[in-house]
Every structure is written in structure tokens, then in C-alpha cells.
Short mmCIF file of C-alpha atoms in Angstrom, two decimals:
data_model
loop_
_atom_site.label_atom_id
_atom_site.label_comp_id
_atom_site.label_asym_id
_atom_site.label_seq_id
_atom_site.Cartn_x
_atom_site.Cartn_y
_atom_site.Cartn_z
CA LEU A 696 -10.23 -3.67 -4.92
CA ASP A 697 -10.57 -0.60 -2.73
CA ALA A 698 -8.08 2.19 -3.08
CA ARG A 699 -7.67 4.33 0.00
CA LEU A 700 -8.31 8.02 -0.60
CA HIS A 701 -6.64 10.06 2.11
CA SER A 702 -7.41 13.75 2.46
CA GLY A 703 -4.54 15.64 4.03
CA ASP A 704 -6.56 18.84 3.77
CA ALA A 705 -9.55 17.73 5.79
CA GLY A 706 -7.67 15.29 8.00
CA MET A 707 -10.04 12.44 7.21
CA THR A 708 -9.92 9.15 5.37
CA LEU A 709 -12.39 8.48 2.58
CA ALA A 710 -12.88 5.43 0.39
CA ARG A 711 -13.43 5.33 -3.33
CA ARG A 712 -13.62 2.23 -5.44
CA LEU A 713 -11.43 1.79 -8.50
CA LEU A 714 -12.79 -0.78 -10.91
CA MET A 715 -10.46 -2.74 -13.17
CA GLY A 716 -11.52 -4.11 -16.51
CA ALA A 717 -10.49 -7.44 -17.98
CA GLY A 718 -9.87 -9.05 -14.61
CA GLY A 719 -7.24 -6.51 -13.62
CA GLY A 720 -5.64 -6.04 -17.02
CA GLY A 721 -6.18 -3.57 -19.80
CA ALA A 722 -8.00 -0.59 -18.33
CA PHE A 723 -8.92 1.35 -15.23
CA THR A 724 -12.35 2.89 -14.86
CA MET A 725 -13.58 4.96 -11.97
CA PRO A 726 -17.12 5.81 -10.80
CA VAL A 727 -17.32 9.59 -10.44
CA THR A 728 -21.04 10.36 -10.75
CA PRO A 729 -23.92 9.66 -8.34
CA ASP A 730 -25.56 7.34 -10.85
CA GLY A 731 -22.45 5.17 -11.15
CA GLY A 732 -21.15 6.64 -14.39
CA GLN A 733 -17.52 5.76 -15.05
CA VAL A 734 -14.55 7.60 -16.50
CA GLY A 735 -11.64 5.83 -18.15
CA VAL A 736 -8.38 6.48 -16.30
CA MET A 737 -5.94 4.34 -18.25
CA THR A 738 -6.26 1.99 -21.20
CA GLY A 739 -3.85 -0.39 -22.91
CA THR A 740 -2.91 -4.04 -22.96
CA SER A 741 -0.63 -4.22 -19.90
CA TYR A 742 -1.90 -5.65 -16.60
CA LYS A 743 -2.88 -2.69 -14.43
CA ALA A 744 -3.69 -3.36 -10.79
CA PHE A 745 -3.20 -2.48 -7.10
CA PRO A 746 -4.22 1.21 -7.26
CA GLY A 747 -3.81 3.71 -4.44
CA MET A 748 -5.05 7.30 -4.22
CA ALA A 749 -4.42 10.39 -2.12
CA LEU A 750 -6.13 13.80 -2.11
CA ARG A 751 -4.09 16.97 -1.54
CA SER A 752 -5.11 20.59 -2.18
CA GLY A 753 -7.89 19.53 -4.53
CA ARG A 754 -5.70 17.18 -6.58
CA LEU A 755 -6.22 13.41 -6.71
CA HIS A 756 -2.93 11.53 -6.93
CA LEU A 757 -3.25 8.00 -8.36
CA VAL A 758 -0.56 5.31 -8.32
CA TYR A 759 -0.83 1.78 -9.71
CA ARG A 760 1.25 -1.15 -10.91
CA SER A 761 1.61 -1.86 -14.60
CA GLY A 762 2.99 -5.26 -15.53
CA THR A 763 2.54 -8.41 -17.58
CA ALA A 764 0.64 -10.58 -15.09
CA HIS A 765 -0.98 -10.57 -11.65
CA ASN A 766 1.88 -12.50 -10.03
CA ASN A 767 5.59 -12.52 -10.78
CA GLY A 768 5.33 -10.19 -13.77
CA SER A 769 8.82 -9.24 -14.91
CA GLY A 770 9.60 -5.64 -15.78
CA SER A 771 6.60 -4.11 -13.99
CA SER A 772 6.55 -0.48 -12.85
CA ILE A 773 4.81 1.88 -10.44
CA ASN A 774 2.93 4.49 -12.47
CA TYR A 775 1.41 7.86 -11.57
CA LYS A 776 -1.44 10.07 -12.81
CA TYR A 777 -3.39 12.97 -11.27
CA SER A 778 -6.75 14.69 -11.59
CA ASP A 779 -7.70 18.28 -10.72
CA ASP A 780 -11.45 17.84 -11.33
CA ASN A 781 -12.43 15.09 -8.87
CA GLY A 782 -11.56 12.31 -11.28
CA ALA A 783 -13.49 13.48 -14.34
CA THR A 784 -10.28 13.81 -16.39
CA TRP A 785 -6.72 12.67 -15.79
CA SER A 786 -3.22 13.86 -16.65
CA ASN A 787 -1.30 12.51 -19.65
CA PRO A 788 -4.24 11.03 -21.59
CA GLY A 789 -3.30 7.64 -23.00
CA SER A 790 -0.12 7.41 -20.94
CA SER A 791 1.20 7.83 -17.42
CA ILE A 792 4.39 8.81 -15.61
CA ILE A 793 6.57 5.91 -14.48
CA LEU A 794 7.59 6.77 -10.93
CA VAL A 795 9.63 3.63 -10.28
CA GLY A 796 10.90 1.17 -12.87
CA PRO A 797 12.70 -2.17 -12.45
CA THR A 798 16.38 -1.64 -11.58
CA SER A 799 17.39 -5.01 -13.02
CA GLY A 800 15.08 -4.81 -16.03
CA THR A 801 13.05 -7.73 -14.73
CA ASP A 802 12.09 -6.74 -11.16
CA ASP A 803 8.41 -7.04 -10.19
CA LEU A 804 7.35 -3.78 -8.48
CA ARG A 805 4.06 -4.23 -6.61
CA ASP A 806 1.35 -2.93 -4.30
CA PRO A 807 1.88 0.84 -4.28
CA GLY A 808 0.22 2.81 -1.50
CA ILE A 809 0.17 6.61 -1.34
CA LEU A 810 -0.46 8.80 1.70
CA SER A 811 -0.80 12.58 2.00
CA LEU A 812 1.00 13.68 5.17
CA ALA A 813 0.09 16.64 7.36
CA SER A 814 3.25 18.41 6.14
CA GLY A 815 2.07 18.20 2.53
CA ARG A 816 4.50 15.43 1.64
CA LEU A 817 3.23 12.57 -0.53
CA LEU A 818 4.55 9.24 0.72
CA LEU A 819 4.64 6.26 -1.67
CA THR A 820 5.24 2.73 -0.39
CA TYR A 821 5.74 -0.44 -2.46
CA ASP A 822 7.84 -3.57 -2.66
CA THR A 823 10.27 -4.96 -5.23
CA ARG A 824 10.25 -8.70 -5.90
CA ASN A 825 12.17 -11.26 -7.86
CA PRO A 826 9.77 -12.03 -10.76
CA TYR A 827 10.82 -15.67 -10.95
CA THR A 828 10.62 -16.64 -7.27
CA GLY A 829 8.28 -13.99 -5.84
CA VAL A 830 10.79 -13.32 -3.03
CA VAL A 831 10.79 -9.69 -1.91
CA ILE A 832 14.06 -7.90 -2.63
CA ALA A 833 13.07 -4.86 -0.56
CA GLY A 834 10.11 -2.98 0.90
CA GLN A 835 10.65 0.57 -0.28
CA ILE A 836 9.53 4.20 0.17
CA ILE A 837 9.86 7.33 -1.94
CA TYR A 838 8.30 10.75 -1.32
CA SER A 839 7.49 14.05 -2.99
CA ASP A 840 7.51 17.50 -1.39
CA ASP A 841 6.29 19.39 -4.46
CA GLY A 842 2.90 17.83 -5.16
CA GLY A 843 4.19 14.91 -7.21
CA SER A 844 6.43 16.82 -9.64
CA THR A 845 9.65 15.26 -8.34
CA TRP A 846 10.35 12.29 -6.07
CA SER A 847 13.12 11.21 -3.73
CA GLY A 848 15.36 8.22 -4.16
CA ALA A 849 14.19 4.92 -2.68
CA TYR A 850 14.62 4.05 0.98
CA SER A 851 14.63 0.30 1.78
CA LEU A 852 13.10 -0.95 5.02
CA PRO A 853 15.53 -2.78 7.30
CA SER A 854 14.62 -6.44 7.66
CA ALA A 855 12.83 -7.31 10.92
CA PHE A 856 12.01 -10.93 10.14
CA ALA A 857 13.56 -14.16 11.34
CA GLY A 858 13.36 -15.78 7.90
CA THR A 859 14.92 -14.85 4.57
CA GLN A 860 11.97 -12.77 3.32
CA ASN A 861 12.42 -9.01 3.37
CA PRO A 862 9.43 -6.86 4.46
CA VAL A 863 6.44 -7.34 2.16
CA VAL A 864 4.62 -4.01 1.75
CA THR A 865 1.08 -4.46 0.46
CA SER A 866 -0.81 -1.77 2.40
CA GLN A 867 -0.98 1.98 2.85
CA ALA A 868 0.73 3.65 5.81
CA ILE A 869 -1.15 5.80 8.34
CA GLN A 870 -0.15 8.99 10.16
CA LEU A 871 -0.91 9.45 13.85
CA GLY A 872 -1.85 12.70 15.56
CA SER A 873 1.72 12.92 16.86
CA GLY A 874 2.98 13.03 13.28
CA ASP A 875 4.54 9.57 13.52
CA ILE A 876 3.88 7.24 10.56
CA LEU A 877 3.11 3.53 10.85
CA LEU A 878 3.58 1.10 7.97
CA PRO A 879 2.24 -2.49 8.20
CA THR A 880 4.26 -5.30 6.59
CA PHE A 881 4.62 -9.06 6.73
CA GLY A 882 7.37 -11.63 6.25
CA ASP A 883 8.40 -15.16 7.19
CA ASP A 884 9.68 -16.75 10.40
CA GLY A 885 12.09 -19.14 8.73
CA ALA A 886 9.88 -22.14 9.53
CA GLY A 887 7.23 -21.75 6.86
CA THR A 888 4.85 -19.30 8.59
CA THR A 889 4.36 -15.61 7.89
CA TYR A 890 3.75 -12.91 10.50
CA SER A 891 3.11 -9.17 10.57
CA VAL A 892 5.35 -6.32 11.72
CA ILE A 893 4.65 -2.57 12.07
CA TYR A 894 7.38 -0.08 11.10
CA LYS A 895 7.49 3.43 12.57
CA SER A 896 8.86 6.71 11.18
CA THR A 897 9.42 9.84 13.27
CA ASP A 898 11.05 11.91 10.49
CA ASN A 899 8.14 12.47 8.12
CA GLY A 900 8.59 9.15 6.33
CA ALA A 901 12.26 9.53 5.39
CA THR A 902 13.30 6.46 7.43
CA PHE A 903 11.53 3.65 9.33
CA PRO A 904 14.12 2.33 11.82
CA THR A 905 11.73 1.17 14.56
CA HIS A 906 9.47 -1.88 14.38
CA TRP A 907 7.12 -3.94 16.53
CA THR A 908 5.34 -7.25 16.00
CA LEU A 909 1.67 -6.86 15.11
CA ALA A 910 0.60 -10.52 14.92
CA THR A 911 2.42 -13.82 15.01
CA SER A 912 1.51 -17.48 15.36
CA GLY A 913 3.59 -20.53 14.59
CA ALA A 914 0.45 -22.31 13.39
CA ARG A 915 -1.24 -19.55 11.38
CA ASP A 916 -0.09 -17.15 8.66
CA TYR A 917 -0.79 -13.44 9.08
CA GLN A 918 -0.49 -11.59 5.79
CA GLU A 919 -1.43 -8.35 3.99
CA PRO A 920 -2.24 -6.32 7.13
CA GLN A 921 -4.37 -3.18 6.84
CA ILE A 922 -4.37 -0.63 9.68
CA ARG A 923 -6.61 2.38 10.33
CA LEU A 924 -6.63 5.09 12.98
CA LEU A 925 -9.97 5.41 14.79
CA ALA A 926 -11.50 8.60 16.18
CA SER A 927 -10.73 7.30 19.68
CA GLY A 928 -7.01 7.28 18.90
CA ASN A 929 -6.90 3.49 18.90
CA ILE A 930 -5.71 1.58 15.84
CA VAL A 931 -7.49 -1.39 14.29
CA ALA A 932 -5.80 -3.97 12.06
CA LEU A 933 -7.26 -6.55 9.70
CA LEU A 934 -5.04 -9.39 8.51
CA ARG A 935 -5.47 -12.11 5.93
CA SER A 936 -4.72 -15.74 6.83
CA GLU A 937 -4.04 -18.42 4.25
CA ALA A 938 -4.51 -21.13 6.89
CA ASN A 939 -8.31 -20.94 6.86
CA HIS A 940 -8.96 -18.05 4.44
CA HIS A 941 -10.37 -15.92 7.24
CA THR A 942 -9.84 -12.28 8.14
CA TRP A 943 -8.37 -11.67 11.60
CA ARG A 944 -8.72 -8.53 13.70
CA SER A 945 -6.31 -6.94 16.17
CA GLY A 946 -6.12 -3.60 17.96
CA SER A 947 -3.64 -1.24 19.59
CA SER A 948 -4.24 1.45 22.20
CA ASP A 949 -0.62 2.61 22.50
CA SER A 950 0.17 3.95 19.01
CA GLY A 951 1.11 0.56 17.58
CA VAL A 952 3.66 -0.55 20.18
CA THR A 953 1.58 -3.51 21.39
CA TRP A 954 -1.37 -5.34 19.82
CA SER A 955 -4.18 -7.53 21.06
CA THR A 956 -4.27 -11.21 20.21
CA PRO A 957 -5.95 -11.49 16.79
CA THR A 958 -9.54 -12.74 16.74
CA ASP A 959 -11.32 -14.39 13.83
CA ALA A 960 -13.39 -11.64 12.18
CA ASN A 961 -15.13 -13.36 9.27
CA ALA A 962 -14.59 -15.88 6.52
CA MET A 963 -13.07 -14.62 3.31
CA THR A 964 -14.53 -15.54 -0.05
CA GLY A 965 -13.20 -15.15 -3.53
#
């Protein structure tokens, strides 16, 4: 599982791999030395997964989900830790700060993504699901303007989907050169097929009122979209499809307003 490491200072996107012990449960370790040495980030018996990272002013900000199981784990939370020495040591040894907990006591909070914006704001995206049905209650956003010390209340994405599913947020947002923020999501069409929608924010991530379709097909699911901004200014998207377990690729040359017809990129395994 790759966590995206975004550097707001250098204006670049880096990648660092977070390794999870016990099949996603129990402990996080992180390679921080050239020879592959690892440092424990978090231990314990809960199921820890879906990490995201952002770099700002020399501090690594780590978010992850802590729950009881990979799917439909009741009472899960979005947790937070930070490191000021490139990942060698982490805040709150043996524990972590719970950024978002279940409002009903049983909600399944999942798939946190964190982005460092040009303004210095940290933007955290995630979704809240019913732990018994897996149906998304809301795709949500909170943010911090003081380096992670305090966080805003949750903003829920307006539904853009024809079916009953609210926006499923499984991927990190990106920020364009204009300052606009794009957040990829997916949901259902009411007829048994999922498709992908891009949300746009023009107010530094406070709200996401605008949306466009990224990829849709009545015969093929498009799920878990990932988007990245290229040096050319174009945007590339990769999407998962349950129909044939392949990865599909699409692109946009107009800041996410329109997208090319997805093409089959490669077969997925595992």
C-alpha cells in the first residue's frame, strides 16, 4: 500500500511506502534508511490500515484508520501522528491522536488522505460508512491551519450520483497551479454499476460544490480513482474495475472538466 507523501514546501509529490504487519493489523513499520531498515510507527492489536502522509515545513504528518477489521469494522477512527526527524521517531509513542471518531459509536471511518496545500493548510479527506452494510454515509473533509494542532468540523460532500450511494472517498486530493483542489470519488448509478466523479474546491478545500464525471460505463465499474498532476499541466487518472480486475487509464487537459475515454492499462493481480 503506497501512501502519498506531498511536499507543500518544494511543490513536488514524492512516494514513500508504508509497510503493515500482520496483514494490515497490529503494527505499522516504515523504511527510513537506505538499506531498508524499518522504524515502528504504531503497535497494538487493532487493525491499522490505509495510511496517508504529507510533508510540511520539515514535519511528516501521518493519518491512518484504526479499526477491528479490513471491511465493515464498527467503531473505527481516523488517527494522526507526526515526525520531525524524517520518520525516525514519531509523536505520542505507543498511542496516537484520534482526529475523527465514529459519531454513532459504530460508524466505519475509512481511507484517509492528507494533502499539504500551498497556503499551508492540511486537508484531510475520508469517508464514513455503515459498518453493517458498507454503504457510505458521507464523503467528508476536515482541515487544519495550524500544522495539525487543531482541526475544523467535518464538511460532507454533496451527492452527485444517480444511485443511493453517497460519494466514496478512497484517494488523496490534488491541488492545481490555479489553487483549485480536485478530489476523486466514486458511487453507484442506481442500476448496479459504479462510476467516478471529480469534485472541485475553489475556497482552499472548505467546500466542494462543483463536480464532473471522470469515467462512466453501464457495463463496467470504475472504482477507487487516483489522480495526479503532470508537469505538462495535464492530469492522469487510474481507476480500478471489478468487471475484469484491470486498471483503466484516463486523462484531462482542461483541469478536470472533461476526461478521455478510459483505456485498459494493465491487469491487476492480488
